[in-house]
PDB file of C-alpha atoms in Angstrom:
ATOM      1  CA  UNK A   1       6.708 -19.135   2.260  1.00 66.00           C
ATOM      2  CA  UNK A   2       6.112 -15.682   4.581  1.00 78.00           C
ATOM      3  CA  UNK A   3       5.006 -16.509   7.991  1.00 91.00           C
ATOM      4  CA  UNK A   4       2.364 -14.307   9.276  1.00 94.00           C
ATOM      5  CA  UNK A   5       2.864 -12.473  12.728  1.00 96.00           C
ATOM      6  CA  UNK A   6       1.905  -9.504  14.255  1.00 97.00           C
ATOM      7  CA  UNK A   7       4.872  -7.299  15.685  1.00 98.00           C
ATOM      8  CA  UNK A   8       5.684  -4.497  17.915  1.00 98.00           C
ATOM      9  CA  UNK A   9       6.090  -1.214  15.725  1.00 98.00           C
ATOM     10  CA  UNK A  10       9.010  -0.281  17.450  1.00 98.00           C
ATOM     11  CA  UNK A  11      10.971  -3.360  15.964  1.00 98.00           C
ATOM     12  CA  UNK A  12       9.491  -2.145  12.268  1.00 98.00           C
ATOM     13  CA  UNK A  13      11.325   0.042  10.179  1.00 97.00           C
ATOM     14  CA  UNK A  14      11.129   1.442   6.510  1.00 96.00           C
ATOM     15  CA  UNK A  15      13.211   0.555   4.176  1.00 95.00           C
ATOM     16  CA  UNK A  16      15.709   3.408   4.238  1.00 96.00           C
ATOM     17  CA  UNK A  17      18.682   1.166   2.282  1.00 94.00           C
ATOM     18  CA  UNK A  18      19.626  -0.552   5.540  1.00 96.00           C
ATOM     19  CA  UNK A  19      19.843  -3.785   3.658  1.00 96.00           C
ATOM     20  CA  UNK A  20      23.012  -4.365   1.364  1.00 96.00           C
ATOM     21  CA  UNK A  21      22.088  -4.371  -2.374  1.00 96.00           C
ATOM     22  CA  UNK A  22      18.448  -3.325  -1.579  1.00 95.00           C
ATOM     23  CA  UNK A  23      18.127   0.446  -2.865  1.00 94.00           C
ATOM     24  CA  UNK A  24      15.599   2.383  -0.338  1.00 88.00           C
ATOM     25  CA  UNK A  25      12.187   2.325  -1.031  1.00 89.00           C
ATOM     26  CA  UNK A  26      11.280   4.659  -3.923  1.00 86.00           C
ATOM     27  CA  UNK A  27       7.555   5.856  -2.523  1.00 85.00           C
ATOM     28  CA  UNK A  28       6.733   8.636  -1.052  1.00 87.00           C
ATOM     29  CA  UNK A  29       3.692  10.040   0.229  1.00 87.00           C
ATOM     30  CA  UNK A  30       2.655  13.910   1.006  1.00 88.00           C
ATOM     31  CA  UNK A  31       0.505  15.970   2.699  1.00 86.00           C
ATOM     32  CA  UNK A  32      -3.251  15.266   1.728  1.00 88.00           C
ATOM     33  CA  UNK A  33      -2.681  11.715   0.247  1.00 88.00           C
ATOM     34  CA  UNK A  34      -0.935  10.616   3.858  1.00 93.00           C
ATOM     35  CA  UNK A  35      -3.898  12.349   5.793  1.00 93.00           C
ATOM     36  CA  UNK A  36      -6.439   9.963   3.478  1.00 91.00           C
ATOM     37  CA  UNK A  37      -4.067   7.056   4.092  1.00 92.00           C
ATOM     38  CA  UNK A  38      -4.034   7.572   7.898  1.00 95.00           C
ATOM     39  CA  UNK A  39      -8.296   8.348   7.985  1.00 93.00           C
ATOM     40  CA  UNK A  40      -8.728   5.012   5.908  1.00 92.00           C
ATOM     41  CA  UNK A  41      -6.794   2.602   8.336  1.00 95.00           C
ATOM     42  CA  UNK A  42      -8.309   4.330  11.571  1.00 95.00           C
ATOM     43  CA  UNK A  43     -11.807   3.940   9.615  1.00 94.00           C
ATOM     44  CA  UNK A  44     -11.056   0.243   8.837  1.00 93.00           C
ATOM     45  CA  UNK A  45      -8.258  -1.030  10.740  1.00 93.00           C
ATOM     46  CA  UNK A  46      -9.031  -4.364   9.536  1.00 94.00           C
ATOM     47  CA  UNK A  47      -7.872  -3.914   6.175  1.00 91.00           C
ATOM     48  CA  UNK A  48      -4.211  -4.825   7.627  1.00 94.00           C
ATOM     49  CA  UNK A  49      -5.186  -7.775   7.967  1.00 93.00           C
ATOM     50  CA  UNK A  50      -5.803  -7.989   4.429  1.00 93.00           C
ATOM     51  CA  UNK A  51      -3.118  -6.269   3.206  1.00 92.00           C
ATOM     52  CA  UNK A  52      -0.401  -6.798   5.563  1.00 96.00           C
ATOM     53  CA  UNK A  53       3.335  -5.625   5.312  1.00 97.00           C
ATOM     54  CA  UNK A  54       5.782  -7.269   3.757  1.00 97.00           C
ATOM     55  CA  UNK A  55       9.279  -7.564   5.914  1.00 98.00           C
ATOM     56  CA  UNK A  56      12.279  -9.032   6.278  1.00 98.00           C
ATOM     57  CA  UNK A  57      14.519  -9.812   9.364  1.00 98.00           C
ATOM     58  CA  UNK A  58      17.032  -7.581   9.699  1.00 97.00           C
ATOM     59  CA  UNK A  59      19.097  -7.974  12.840  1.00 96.00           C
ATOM     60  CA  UNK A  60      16.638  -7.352  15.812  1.00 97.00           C
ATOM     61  CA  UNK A  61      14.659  -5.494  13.602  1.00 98.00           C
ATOM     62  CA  UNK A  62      12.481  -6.045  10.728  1.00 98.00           C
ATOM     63  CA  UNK A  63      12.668  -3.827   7.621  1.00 98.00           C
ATOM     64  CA  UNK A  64       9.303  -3.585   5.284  1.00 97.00           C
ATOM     65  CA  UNK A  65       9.898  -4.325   2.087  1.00 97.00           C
ATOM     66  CA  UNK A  66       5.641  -3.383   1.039  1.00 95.00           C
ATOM     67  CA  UNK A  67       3.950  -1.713   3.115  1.00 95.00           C
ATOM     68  CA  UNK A  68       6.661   1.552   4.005  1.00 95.00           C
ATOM     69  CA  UNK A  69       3.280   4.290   4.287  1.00 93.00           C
ATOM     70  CA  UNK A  70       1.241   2.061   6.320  1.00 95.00           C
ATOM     71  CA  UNK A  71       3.869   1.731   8.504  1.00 97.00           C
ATOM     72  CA  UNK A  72       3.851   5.453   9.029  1.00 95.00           C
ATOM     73  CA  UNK A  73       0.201   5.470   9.228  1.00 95.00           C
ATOM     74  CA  UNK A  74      -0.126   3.422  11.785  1.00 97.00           C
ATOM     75  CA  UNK A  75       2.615   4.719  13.951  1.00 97.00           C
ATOM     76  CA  UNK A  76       0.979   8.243  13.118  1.00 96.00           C
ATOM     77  CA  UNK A  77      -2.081   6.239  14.622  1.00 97.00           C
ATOM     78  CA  UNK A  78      -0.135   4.951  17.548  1.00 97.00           C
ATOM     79  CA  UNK A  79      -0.510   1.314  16.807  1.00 97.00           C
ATOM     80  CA  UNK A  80       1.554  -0.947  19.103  1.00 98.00           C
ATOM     81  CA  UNK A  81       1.816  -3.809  16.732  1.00 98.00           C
ATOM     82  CA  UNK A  82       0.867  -4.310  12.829  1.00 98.00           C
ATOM     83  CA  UNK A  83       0.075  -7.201  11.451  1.00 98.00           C
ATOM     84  CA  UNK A  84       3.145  -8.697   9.177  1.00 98.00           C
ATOM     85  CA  UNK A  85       4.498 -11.315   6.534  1.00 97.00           C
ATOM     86  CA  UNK A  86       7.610 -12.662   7.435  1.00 98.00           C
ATOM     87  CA  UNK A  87       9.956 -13.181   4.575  1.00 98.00           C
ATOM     88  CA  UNK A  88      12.147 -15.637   5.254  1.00 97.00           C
ATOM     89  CA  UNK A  89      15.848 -14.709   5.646  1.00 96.00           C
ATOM     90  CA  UNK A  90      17.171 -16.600   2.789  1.00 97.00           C
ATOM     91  CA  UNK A  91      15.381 -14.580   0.367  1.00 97.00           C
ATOM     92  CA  UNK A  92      17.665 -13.639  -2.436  1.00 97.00           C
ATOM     93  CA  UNK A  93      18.183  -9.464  -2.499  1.00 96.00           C
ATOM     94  CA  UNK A  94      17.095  -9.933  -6.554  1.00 97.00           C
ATOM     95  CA  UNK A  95      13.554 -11.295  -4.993  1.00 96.00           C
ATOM     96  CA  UNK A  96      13.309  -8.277  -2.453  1.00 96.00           C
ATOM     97  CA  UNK A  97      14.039  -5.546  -5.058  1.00 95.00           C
ATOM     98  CA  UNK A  98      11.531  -7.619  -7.298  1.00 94.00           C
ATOM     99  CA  UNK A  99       8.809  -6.891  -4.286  1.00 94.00           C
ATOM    100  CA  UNK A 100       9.598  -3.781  -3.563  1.00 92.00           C
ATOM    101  CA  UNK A 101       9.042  -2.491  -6.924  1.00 90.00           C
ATOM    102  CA  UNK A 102       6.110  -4.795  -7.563  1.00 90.00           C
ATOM    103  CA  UNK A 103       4.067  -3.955  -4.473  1.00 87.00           C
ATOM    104  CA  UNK A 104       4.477  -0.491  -5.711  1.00 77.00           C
ATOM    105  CA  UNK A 105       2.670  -0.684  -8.968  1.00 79.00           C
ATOM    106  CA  UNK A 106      -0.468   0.207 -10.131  1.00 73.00           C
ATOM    107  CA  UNK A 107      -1.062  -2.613 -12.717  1.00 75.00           C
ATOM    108  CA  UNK A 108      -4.856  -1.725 -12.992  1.00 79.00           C
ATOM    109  CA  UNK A 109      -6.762   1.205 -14.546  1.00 80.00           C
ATOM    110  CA  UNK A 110     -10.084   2.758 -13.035  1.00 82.00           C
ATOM    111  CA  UNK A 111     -13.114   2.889 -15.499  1.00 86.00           C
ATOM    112  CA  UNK A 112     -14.218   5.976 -14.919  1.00 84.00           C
ATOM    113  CA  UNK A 113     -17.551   5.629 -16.453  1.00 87.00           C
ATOM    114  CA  UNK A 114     -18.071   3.103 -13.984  1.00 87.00           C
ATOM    115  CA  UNK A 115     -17.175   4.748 -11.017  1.00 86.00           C
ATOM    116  CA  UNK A 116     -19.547   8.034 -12.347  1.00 85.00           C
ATOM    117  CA  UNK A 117     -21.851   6.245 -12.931  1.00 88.00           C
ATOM    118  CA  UNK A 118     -22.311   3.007 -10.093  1.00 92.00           C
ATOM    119  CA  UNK A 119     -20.434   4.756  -7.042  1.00 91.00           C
ATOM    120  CA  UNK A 120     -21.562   7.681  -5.046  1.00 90.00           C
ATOM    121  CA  UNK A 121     -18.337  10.479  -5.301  1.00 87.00           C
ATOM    122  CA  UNK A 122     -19.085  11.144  -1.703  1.00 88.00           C
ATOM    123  CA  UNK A 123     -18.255   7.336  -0.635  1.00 86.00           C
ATOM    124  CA  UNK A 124     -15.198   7.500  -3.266  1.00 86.00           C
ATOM    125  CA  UNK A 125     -13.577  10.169  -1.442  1.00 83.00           C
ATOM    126  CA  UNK A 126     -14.468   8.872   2.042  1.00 80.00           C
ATOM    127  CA  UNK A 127     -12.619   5.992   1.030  1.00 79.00           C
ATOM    128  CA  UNK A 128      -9.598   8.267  -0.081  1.00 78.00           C
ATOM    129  CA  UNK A 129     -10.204   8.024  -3.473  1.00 80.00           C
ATOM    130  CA  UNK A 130      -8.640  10.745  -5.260  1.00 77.00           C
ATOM    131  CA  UNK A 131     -11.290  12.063  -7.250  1.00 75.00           C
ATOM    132  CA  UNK A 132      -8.734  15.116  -8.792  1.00 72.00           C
ATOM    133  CA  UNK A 133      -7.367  12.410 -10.961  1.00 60.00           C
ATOM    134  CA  UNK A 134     -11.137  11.013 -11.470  1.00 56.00           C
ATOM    135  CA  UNK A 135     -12.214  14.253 -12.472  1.00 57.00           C
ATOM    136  CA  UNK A 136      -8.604  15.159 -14.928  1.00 58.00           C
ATOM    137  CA  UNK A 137      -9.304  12.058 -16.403  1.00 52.00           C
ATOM    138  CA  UNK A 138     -13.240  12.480 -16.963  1.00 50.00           C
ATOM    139  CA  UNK A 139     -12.369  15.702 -18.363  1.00 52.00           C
ATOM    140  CA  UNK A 140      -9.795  14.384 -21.161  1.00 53.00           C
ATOM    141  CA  UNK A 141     -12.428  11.391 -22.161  1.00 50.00           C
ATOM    142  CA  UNK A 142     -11.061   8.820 -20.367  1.00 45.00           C
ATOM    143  CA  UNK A 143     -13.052   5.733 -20.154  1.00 45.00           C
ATOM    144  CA  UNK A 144     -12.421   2.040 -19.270  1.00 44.00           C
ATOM    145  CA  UNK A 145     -11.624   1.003 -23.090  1.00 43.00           C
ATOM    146  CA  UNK A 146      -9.829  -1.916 -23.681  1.00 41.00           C
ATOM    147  CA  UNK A 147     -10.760  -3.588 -19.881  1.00 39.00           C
ATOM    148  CA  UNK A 148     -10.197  -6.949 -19.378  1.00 38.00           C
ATOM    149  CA  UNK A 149     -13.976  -8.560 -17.955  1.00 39.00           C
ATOM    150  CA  UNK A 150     -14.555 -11.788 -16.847  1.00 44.00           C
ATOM    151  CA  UNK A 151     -16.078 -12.401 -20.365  1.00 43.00           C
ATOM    152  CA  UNK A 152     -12.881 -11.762 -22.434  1.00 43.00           C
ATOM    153  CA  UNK A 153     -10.940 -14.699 -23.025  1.00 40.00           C
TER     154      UNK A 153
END
């Protein structure tokens, strides 16, 4: 389906609503959170690899459909190429908004007794964990209730 590729930054761009029917990417990122972001790829640049963005040809340029903060990460990193999924131009503008949205969401919860109780805080926040929310949500009695394990069936 997506053909994998690295390519030049320069020929990247966000989704800013460049694409006809595609509504511009609805994420944002600020201050702190962005400075995390950018610390966690130059700690592990690897993880691209992993988790690479999500385009689509666009002209002579490719527009990310996932991906829209690591993109600015790594050109705040000065990155020269990123590592890529190539939609395929026939993709149907339905699909693409479908992506968009879904490689934005946070389908998952974080058990926080877990992660007080099995992970060091220090290596949490390293990672960019944001341990305000941890702690908000320690505070209120938040706990992993009603987590799906590998035993549930």
């Amino acid at each position: 389906m997506a053909n994998k590729q690295n390519i030049p930054v320069a020929l990247l761009q966000c989704n800013e609503g460049q694409i006809e029917g595609l509504p511009r990417n609805p994420r944002f990122i600020k201050d702190e959170r962005f400075k995390k972001l950018v610390k966690s790829l130059e700690d592990d640049p690897e993880m691209l690899d992993l988790r690479e963005l999500i385009v689509y040809p666009h002209g002579k340029h490719f527009v990310v459909i996932g991906g829209n903060m690591r993109l600015r990460a790594g050109k705040e990193l000065g990155f020269e190429t990123m590592p890529c999924k190539i939609l395929p131009a026939d993709t149907p503008i339905e699909k693409l908004k479908a992506y968009v949205i879904k490689d934005n969401n946070a389908f998952g919860n974080d058990d926080f007794d877990l992660l007080a109780n099995e992970w060091d805080t220090e290596f949490l926040e390293e990672c960019g964990f944001d341990l305000g929310t941890f702690f908000d949500s320690e505070a209120e009695g938040s706990t992993g209730g009603g987590m799906v394990t590998e035993d549930d069936d």
